[in-house]
mmCIF file of C-alpha atoms in Angstrom:
data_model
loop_
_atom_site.group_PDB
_atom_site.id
_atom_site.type_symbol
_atom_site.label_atom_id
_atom_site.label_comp_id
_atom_site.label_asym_id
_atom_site.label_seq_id
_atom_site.Cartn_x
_atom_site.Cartn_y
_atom_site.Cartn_z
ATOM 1 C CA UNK A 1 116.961 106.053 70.790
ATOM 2 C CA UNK A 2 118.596 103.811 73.041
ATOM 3 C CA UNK A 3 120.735 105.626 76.408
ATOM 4 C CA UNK A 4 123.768 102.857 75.329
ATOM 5 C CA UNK A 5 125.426 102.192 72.668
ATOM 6 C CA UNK A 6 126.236 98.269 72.905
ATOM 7 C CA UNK A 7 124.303 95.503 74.645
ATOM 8 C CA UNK A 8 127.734 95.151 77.028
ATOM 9 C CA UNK A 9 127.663 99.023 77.858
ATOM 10 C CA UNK A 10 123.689 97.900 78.492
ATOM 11 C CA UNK A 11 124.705 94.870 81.487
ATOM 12 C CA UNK A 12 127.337 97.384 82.761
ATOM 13 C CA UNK A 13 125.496 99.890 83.320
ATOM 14 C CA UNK A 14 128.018 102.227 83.665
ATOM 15 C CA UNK A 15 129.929 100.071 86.296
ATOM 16 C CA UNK A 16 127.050 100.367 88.406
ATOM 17 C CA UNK A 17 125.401 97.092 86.415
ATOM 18 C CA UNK A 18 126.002 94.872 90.201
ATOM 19 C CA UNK A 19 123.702 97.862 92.063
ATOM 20 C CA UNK A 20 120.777 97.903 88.916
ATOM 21 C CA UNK A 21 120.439 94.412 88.308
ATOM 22 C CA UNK A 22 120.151 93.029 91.776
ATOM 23 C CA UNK A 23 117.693 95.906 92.535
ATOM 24 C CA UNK A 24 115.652 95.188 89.673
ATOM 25 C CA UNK A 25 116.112 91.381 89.779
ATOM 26 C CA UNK A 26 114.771 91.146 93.347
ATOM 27 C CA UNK A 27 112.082 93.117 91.890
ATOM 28 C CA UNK A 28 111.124 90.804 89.368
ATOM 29 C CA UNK A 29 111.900 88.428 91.112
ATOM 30 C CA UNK A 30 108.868 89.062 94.222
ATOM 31 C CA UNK A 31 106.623 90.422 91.926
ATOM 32 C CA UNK A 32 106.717 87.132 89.870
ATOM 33 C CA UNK A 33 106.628 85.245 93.016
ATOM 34 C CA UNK A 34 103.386 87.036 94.083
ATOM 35 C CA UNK A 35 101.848 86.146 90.423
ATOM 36 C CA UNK A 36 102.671 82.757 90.791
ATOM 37 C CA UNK A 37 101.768 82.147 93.736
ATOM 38 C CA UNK A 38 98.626 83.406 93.850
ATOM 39 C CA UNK A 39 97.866 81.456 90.459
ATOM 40 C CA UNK A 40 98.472 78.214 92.083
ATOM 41 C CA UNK A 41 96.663 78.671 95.133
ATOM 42 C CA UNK A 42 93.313 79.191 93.037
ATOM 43 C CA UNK A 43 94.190 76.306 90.781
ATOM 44 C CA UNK A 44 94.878 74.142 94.242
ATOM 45 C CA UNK A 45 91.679 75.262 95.683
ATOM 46 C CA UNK A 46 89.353 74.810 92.609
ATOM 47 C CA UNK A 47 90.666 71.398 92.532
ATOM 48 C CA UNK A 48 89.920 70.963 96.223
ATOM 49 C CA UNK A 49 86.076 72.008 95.514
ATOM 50 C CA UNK A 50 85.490 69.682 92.530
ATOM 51 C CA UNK A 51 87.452 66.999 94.259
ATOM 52 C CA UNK A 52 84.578 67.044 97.093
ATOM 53 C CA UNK A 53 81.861 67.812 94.437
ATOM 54 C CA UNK A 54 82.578 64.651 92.893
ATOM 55 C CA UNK A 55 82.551 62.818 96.267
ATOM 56 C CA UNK A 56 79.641 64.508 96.824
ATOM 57 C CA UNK A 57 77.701 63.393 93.677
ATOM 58 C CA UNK A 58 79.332 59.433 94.163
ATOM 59 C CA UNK A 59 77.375 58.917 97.561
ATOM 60 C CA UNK A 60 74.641 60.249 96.770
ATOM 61 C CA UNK A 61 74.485 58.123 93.352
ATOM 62 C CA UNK A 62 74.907 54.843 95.058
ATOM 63 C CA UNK A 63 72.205 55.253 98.069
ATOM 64 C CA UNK A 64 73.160 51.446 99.549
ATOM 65 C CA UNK A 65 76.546 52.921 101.467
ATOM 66 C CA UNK A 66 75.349 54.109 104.787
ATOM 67 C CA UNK A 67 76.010 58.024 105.250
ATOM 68 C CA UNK A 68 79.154 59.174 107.654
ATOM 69 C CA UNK A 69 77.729 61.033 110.035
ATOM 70 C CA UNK A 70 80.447 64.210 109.493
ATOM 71 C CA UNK A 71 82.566 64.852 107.224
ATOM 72 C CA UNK A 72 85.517 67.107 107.892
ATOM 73 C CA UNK A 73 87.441 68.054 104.826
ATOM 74 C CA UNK A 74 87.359 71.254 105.027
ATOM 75 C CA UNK A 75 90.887 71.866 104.540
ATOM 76 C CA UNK B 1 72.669 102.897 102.209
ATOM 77 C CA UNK B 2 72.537 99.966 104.057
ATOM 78 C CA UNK B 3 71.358 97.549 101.164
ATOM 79 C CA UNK B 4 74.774 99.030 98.931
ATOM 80 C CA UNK B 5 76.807 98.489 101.914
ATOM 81 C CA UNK B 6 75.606 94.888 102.306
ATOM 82 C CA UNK B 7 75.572 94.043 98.490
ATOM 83 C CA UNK B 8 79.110 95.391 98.125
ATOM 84 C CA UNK B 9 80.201 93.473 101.142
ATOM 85 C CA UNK B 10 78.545 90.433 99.592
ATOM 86 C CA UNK B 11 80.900 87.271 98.571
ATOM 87 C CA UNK B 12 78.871 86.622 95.521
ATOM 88 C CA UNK B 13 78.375 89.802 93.919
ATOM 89 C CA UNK B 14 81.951 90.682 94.430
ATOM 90 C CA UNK B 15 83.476 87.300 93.388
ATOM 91 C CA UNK B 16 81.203 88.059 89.799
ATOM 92 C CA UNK B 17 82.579 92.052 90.188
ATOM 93 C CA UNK B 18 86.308 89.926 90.656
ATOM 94 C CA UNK B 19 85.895 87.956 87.726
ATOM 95 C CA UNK B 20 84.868 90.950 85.241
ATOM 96 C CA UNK B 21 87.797 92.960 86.615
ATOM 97 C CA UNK B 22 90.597 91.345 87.286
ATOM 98 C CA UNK B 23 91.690 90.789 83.561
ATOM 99 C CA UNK B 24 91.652 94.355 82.709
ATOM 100 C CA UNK B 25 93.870 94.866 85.791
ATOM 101 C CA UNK B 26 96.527 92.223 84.312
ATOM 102 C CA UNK B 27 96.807 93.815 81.045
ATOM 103 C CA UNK B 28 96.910 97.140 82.314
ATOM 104 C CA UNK B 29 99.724 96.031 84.400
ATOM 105 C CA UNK B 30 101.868 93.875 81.756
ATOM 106 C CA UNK B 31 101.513 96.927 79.333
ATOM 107 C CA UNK B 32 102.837 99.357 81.581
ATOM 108 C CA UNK B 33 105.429 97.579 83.551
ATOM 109 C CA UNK B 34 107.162 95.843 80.193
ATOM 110 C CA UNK B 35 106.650 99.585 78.670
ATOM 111 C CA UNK B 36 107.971 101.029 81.609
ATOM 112 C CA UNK B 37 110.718 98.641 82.134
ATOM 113 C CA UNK B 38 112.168 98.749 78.993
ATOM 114 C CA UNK B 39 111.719 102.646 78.776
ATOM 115 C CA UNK B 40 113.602 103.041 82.427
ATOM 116 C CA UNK B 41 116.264 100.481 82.111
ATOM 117 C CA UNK B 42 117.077 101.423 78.222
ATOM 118 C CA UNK B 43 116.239 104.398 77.035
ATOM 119 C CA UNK B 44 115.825 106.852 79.578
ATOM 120 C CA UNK B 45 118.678 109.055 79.465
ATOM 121 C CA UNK B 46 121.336 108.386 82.575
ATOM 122 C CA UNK B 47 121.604 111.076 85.370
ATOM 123 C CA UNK B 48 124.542 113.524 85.132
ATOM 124 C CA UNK B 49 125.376 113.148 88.786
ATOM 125 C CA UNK B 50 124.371 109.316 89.254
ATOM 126 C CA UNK B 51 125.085 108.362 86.233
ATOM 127 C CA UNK B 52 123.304 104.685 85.642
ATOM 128 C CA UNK B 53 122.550 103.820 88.835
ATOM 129 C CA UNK B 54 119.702 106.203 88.402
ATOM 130 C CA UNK B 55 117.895 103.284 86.954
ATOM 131 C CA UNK B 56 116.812 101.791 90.692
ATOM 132 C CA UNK B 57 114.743 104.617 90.833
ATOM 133 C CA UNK B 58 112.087 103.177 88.470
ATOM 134 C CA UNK B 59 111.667 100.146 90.997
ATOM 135 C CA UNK B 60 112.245 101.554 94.084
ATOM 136 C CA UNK B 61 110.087 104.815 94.012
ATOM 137 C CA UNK B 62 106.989 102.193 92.701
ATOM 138 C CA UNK B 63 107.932 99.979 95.467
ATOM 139 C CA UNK B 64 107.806 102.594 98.478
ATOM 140 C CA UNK B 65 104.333 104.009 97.261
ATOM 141 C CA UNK B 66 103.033 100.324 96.841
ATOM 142 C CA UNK B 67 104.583 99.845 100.744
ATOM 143 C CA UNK B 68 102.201 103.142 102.084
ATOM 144 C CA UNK B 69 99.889 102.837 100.243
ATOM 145 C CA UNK B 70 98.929 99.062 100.386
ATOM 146 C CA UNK B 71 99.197 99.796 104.076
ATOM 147 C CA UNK B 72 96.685 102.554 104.179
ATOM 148 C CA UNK B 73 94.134 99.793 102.194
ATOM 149 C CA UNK B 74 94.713 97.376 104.654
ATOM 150 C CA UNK B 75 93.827 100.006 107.330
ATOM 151 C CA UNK B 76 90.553 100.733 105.599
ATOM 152 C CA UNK B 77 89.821 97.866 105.294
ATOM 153 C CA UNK B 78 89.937 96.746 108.833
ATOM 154 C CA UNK B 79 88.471 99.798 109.830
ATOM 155 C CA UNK B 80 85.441 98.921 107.312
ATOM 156 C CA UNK B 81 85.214 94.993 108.490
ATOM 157 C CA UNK B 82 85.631 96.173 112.282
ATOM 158 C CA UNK B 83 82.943 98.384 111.691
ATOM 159 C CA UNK B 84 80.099 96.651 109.675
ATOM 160 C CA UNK B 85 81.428 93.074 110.173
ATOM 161 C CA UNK B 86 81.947 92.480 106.234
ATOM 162 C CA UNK B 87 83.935 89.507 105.418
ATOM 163 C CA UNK B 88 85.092 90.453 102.173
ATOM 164 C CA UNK B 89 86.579 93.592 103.654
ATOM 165 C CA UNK B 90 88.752 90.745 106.033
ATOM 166 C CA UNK B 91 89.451 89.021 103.228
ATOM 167 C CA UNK B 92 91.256 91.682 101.234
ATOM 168 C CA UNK B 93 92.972 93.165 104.440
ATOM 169 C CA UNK B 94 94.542 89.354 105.004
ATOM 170 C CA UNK B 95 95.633 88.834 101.194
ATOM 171 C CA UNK B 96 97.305 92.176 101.278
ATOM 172 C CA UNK B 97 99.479 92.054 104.008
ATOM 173 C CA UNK B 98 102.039 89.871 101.949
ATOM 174 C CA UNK B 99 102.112 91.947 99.318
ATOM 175 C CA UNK B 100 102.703 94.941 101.183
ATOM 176 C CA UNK B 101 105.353 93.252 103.196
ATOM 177 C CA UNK B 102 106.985 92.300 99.774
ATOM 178 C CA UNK B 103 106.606 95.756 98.710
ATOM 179 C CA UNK B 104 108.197 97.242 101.713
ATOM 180 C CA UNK B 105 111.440 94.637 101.831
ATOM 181 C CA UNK B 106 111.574 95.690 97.597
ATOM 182 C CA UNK B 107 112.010 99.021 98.572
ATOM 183 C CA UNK B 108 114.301 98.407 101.813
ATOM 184 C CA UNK B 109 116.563 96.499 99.571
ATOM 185 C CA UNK B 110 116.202 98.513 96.423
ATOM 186 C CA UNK B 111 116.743 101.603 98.411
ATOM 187 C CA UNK B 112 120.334 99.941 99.989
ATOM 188 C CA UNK B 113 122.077 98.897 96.900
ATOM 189 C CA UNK B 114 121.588 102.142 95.391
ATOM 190 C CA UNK B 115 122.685 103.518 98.879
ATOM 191 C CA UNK B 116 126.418 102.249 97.984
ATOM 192 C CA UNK B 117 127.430 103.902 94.607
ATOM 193 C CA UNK B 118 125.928 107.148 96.129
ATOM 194 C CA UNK B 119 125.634 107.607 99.410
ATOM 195 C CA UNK B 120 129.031 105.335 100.085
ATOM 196 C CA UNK B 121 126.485 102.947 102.750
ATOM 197 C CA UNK B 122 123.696 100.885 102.591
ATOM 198 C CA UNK B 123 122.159 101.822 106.071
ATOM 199 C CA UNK B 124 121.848 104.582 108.096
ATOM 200 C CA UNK B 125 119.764 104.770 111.124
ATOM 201 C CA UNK B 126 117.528 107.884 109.920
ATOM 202 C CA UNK B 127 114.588 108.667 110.187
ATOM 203 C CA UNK B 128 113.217 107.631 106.472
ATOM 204 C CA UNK B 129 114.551 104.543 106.286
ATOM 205 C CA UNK B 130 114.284 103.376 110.494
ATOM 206 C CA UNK B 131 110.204 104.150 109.663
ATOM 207 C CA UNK B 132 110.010 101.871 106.822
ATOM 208 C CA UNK B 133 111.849 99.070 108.534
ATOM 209 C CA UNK B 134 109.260 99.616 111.124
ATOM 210 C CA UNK B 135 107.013 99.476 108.255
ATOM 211 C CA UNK B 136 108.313 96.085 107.645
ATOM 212 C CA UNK B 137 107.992 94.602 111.144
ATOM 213 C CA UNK B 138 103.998 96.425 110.926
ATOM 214 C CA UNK B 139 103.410 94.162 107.932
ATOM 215 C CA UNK B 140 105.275 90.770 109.588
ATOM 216 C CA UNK B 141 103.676 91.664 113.041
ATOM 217 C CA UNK B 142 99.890 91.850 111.075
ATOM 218 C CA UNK B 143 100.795 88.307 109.035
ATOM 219 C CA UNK B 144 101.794 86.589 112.294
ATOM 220 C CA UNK B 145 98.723 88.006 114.519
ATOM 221 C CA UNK B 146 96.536 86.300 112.232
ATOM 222 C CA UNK B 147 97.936 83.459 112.140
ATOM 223 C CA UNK B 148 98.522 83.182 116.447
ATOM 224 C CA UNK B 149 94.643 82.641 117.154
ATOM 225 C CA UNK B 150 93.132 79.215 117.196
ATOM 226 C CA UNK B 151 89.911 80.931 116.122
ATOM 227 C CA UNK B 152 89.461 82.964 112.418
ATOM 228 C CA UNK B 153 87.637 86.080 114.363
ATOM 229 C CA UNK B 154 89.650 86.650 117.317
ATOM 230 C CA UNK B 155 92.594 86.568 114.365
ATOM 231 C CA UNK B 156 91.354 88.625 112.515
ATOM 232 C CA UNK B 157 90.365 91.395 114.870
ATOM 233 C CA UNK B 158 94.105 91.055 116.285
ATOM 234 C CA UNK B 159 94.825 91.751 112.922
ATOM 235 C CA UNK B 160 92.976 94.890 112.614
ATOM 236 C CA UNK B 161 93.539 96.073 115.317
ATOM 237 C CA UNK B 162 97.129 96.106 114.840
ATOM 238 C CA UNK B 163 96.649 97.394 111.026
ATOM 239 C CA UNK B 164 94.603 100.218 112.200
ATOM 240 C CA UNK B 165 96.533 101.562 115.156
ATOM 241 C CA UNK B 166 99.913 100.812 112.802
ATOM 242 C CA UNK B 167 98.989 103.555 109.709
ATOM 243 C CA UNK B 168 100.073 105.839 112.432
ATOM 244 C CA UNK B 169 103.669 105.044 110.899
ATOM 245 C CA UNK B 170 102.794 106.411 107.258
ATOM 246 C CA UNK B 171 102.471 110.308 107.687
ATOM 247 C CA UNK B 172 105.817 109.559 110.152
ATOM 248 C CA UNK B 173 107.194 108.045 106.583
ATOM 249 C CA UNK B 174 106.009 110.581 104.567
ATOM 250 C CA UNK B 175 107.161 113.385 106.319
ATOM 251 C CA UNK B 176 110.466 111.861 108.147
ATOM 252 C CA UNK B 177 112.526 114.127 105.545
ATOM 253 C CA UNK B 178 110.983 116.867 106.001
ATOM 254 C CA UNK B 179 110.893 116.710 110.100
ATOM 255 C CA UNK B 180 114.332 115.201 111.072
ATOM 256 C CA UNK B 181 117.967 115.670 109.300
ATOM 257 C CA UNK B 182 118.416 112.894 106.994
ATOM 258 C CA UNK B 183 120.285 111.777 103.301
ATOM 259 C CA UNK B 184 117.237 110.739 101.901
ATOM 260 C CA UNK B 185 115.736 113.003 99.610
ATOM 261 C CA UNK B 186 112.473 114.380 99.188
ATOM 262 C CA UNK B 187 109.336 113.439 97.522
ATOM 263 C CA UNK B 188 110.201 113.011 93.463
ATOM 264 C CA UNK B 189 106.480 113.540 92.424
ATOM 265 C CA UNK B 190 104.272 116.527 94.152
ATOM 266 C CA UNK B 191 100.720 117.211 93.295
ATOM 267 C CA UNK B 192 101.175 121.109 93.175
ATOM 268 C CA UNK B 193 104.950 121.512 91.748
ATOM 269 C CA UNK B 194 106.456 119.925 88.245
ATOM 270 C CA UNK B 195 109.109 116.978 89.208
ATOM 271 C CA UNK B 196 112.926 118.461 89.060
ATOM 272 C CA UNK B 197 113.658 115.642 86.096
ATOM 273 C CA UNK B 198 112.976 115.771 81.983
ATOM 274 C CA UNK B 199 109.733 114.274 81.222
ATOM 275 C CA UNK B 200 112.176 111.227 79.766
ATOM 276 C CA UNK B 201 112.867 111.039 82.919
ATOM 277 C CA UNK B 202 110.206 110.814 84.782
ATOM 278 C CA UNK B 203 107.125 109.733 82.394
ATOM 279 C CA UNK B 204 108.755 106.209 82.540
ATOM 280 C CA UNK B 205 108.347 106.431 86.241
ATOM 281 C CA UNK B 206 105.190 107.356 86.424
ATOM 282 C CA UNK B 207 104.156 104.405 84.109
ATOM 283 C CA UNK B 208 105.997 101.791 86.501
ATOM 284 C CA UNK B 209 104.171 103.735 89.222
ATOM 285 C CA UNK B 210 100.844 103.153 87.343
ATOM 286 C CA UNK B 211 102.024 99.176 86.328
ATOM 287 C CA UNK B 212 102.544 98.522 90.209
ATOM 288 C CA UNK B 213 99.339 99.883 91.050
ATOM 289 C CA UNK B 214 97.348 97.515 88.484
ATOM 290 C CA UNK B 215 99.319 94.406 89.521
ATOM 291 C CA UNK B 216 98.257 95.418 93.515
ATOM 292 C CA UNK B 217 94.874 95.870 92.047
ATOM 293 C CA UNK B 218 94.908 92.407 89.802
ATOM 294 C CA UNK B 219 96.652 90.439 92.692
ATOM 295 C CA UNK B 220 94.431 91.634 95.297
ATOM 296 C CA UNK B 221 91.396 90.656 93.142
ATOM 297 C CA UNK B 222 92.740 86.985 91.838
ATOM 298 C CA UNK B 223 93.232 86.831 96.005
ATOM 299 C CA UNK B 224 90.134 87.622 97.279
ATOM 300 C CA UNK B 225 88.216 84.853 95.377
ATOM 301 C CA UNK B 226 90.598 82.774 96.276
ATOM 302 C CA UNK B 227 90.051 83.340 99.734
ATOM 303 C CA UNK B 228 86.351 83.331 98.871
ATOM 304 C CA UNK B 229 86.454 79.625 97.912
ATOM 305 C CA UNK B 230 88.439 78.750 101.199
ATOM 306 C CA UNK B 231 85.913 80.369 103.408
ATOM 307 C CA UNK B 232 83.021 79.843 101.358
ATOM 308 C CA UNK B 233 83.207 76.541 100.120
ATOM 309 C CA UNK B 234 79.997 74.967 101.820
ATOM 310 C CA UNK B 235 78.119 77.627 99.972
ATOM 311 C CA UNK B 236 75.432 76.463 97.234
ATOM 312 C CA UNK B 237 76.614 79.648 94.814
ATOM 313 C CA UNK B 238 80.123 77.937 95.212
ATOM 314 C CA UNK B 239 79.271 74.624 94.720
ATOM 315 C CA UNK B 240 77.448 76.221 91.677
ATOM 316 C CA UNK B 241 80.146 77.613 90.242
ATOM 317 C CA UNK B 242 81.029 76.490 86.645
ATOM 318 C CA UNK B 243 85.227 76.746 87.083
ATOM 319 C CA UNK B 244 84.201 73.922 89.806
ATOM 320 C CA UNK B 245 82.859 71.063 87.695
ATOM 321 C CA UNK B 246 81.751 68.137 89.851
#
């Protein structure tokens, strides 16, 4: 089934193992970056958002604090 | 006409499309890139002129499709938020220009180490592979336009601008070894002729080709909303949103 016949003959590669693994690693390795990446910059921004939302909900629970006139957190 | 145009170009509705999507995307992806990797790097059989080093193929062809074609989308894209001023349509042209510049330097890269067991060189100034560096620098030039503006809209008509005039440089790619002298060889899948490789061969390439496509679909998606919260944030369907609890 398998094109090699040990896992060693597998990392080789034929000699050519330096060529196929760096090509594939950097591969991997961008790919995985991109997933990552974009998985933390939704979690940052939903925490942003609920962040404010809470802020949001505080002032207008406790009506004694005057209001700031802007508020600039849109970041 | 107008009234699909508008409701496809609107945040909400495609955030909720987003959301229904974008899983199915993932899974299509995982599937067919672990199937695909393991199929390519293990059990294809090797090439009787190559030998092993073969195996870059089933990254690098994905890789230089991804490059073009993610391009092309970011053109249309442009062209469509130039056009009818949708925002959504700037959104996805600004996520993708990363990805295609990742894309592009994945091929570059992928393309030179397999340059040295067979061609004996990692570079040559030819045709294919001087119009995907430009390629490269198309990408980096569209990432830093955006950024050079003080205002979102004069950025992001820099932006397209440059994306749109810029897909000039994919039919140069395509045909580049077909035009001008070069090592690289031609085109490995056709529409009209059978590849020149075993269906081991080349069936494991065309599911990496199919796993790169779903993770530029799934990326692109996750993306979007993101850049849907940034933009949108002061919006009361936002601020509604139940993954935003307050």
């Amino acid at each position: 089934m398998s094109a090699f016949d040990s896992l060693s003959a597998f990392f080789a590669m034929g000699g050519h193992g330096v060529y196929v693994w760096s090509a594939w690693g950097v591969t991997a390795a961008l790919l995985s970056l991109c997933f990552f990446q974009a998985r933390l910059e939704r979690r940052a921004l939903l925490k942003a958002l609920s962040r404010r939302a809470r802020r949001e909900r505080a002032r207008a629970e406790t009506p004694s604090t005057p209001m700031p006139t802007e508020e600039s957190d849109d970041a | 006409m107008w009234a699909i145009v508008h409701k496809f170009g609107s945040p909400q509705w495609f955030y909720r499309l987003s959301c229904r999507l974008e899983p199915w995307c993932w899974v299509l992806a995982a599937l067919s890139l672990g199937a695909g990797g393991v199929w390519g790097l293990a059990l294809a059989p090797a090439d009787y002129q190559q030998g092993e080093s073969f195996r870059i193929i089933y990254v690098h062809v994905p890789a230089a499709l991804l490059a073009q074609s993610v391009f092309i989308a970011m053109a249309l894209a442009s062209l469509v938020f130039m056009v009818w001023k949708i925002k959504v349509a700037d959104m996805a042209a600004a996520v993708m220009a990363p990805f295609g510049a990742a894309m592009t330097f994945t091929a570059l890269f992928s393309g030179a180490v397999w340059g040295v067991p067979t061609w004996g060189t990692w570079w040559v100034w030819d045709a294919r592979l001087t119009s995907m560096l430009i390629l490269l620098f198309l990408y980096l030039g569209v990432i830093a336009l955006r950024g050079a503006f003080s205002s979102r809209q004069s950025g992001a008509r820099a932006a397209s601008v440059l994306a749109m005039v810029g897909v000039i440089n994919i039919p140069i790619i395509k045909y580049s070894v077909e035009w001008w002298y070069t090592l690289h060889q031609s085109a490995t899948f056709s529409l009209t002729e059978r590849p020149a490789m075993p269906a081991s061969m080349w069936l494991p390439l065309l599911i990496m080709v199919v796993g790169f496509y779903s993770f530029f679909a799934a990326l692109t998606l996750l993306r979007v909303r993101s850049e849907i919260l940034r933009r949108e944030g002061d919006k009361r369907w936002v601020r509604a949103l139940k993954e935003i609890p307050s």
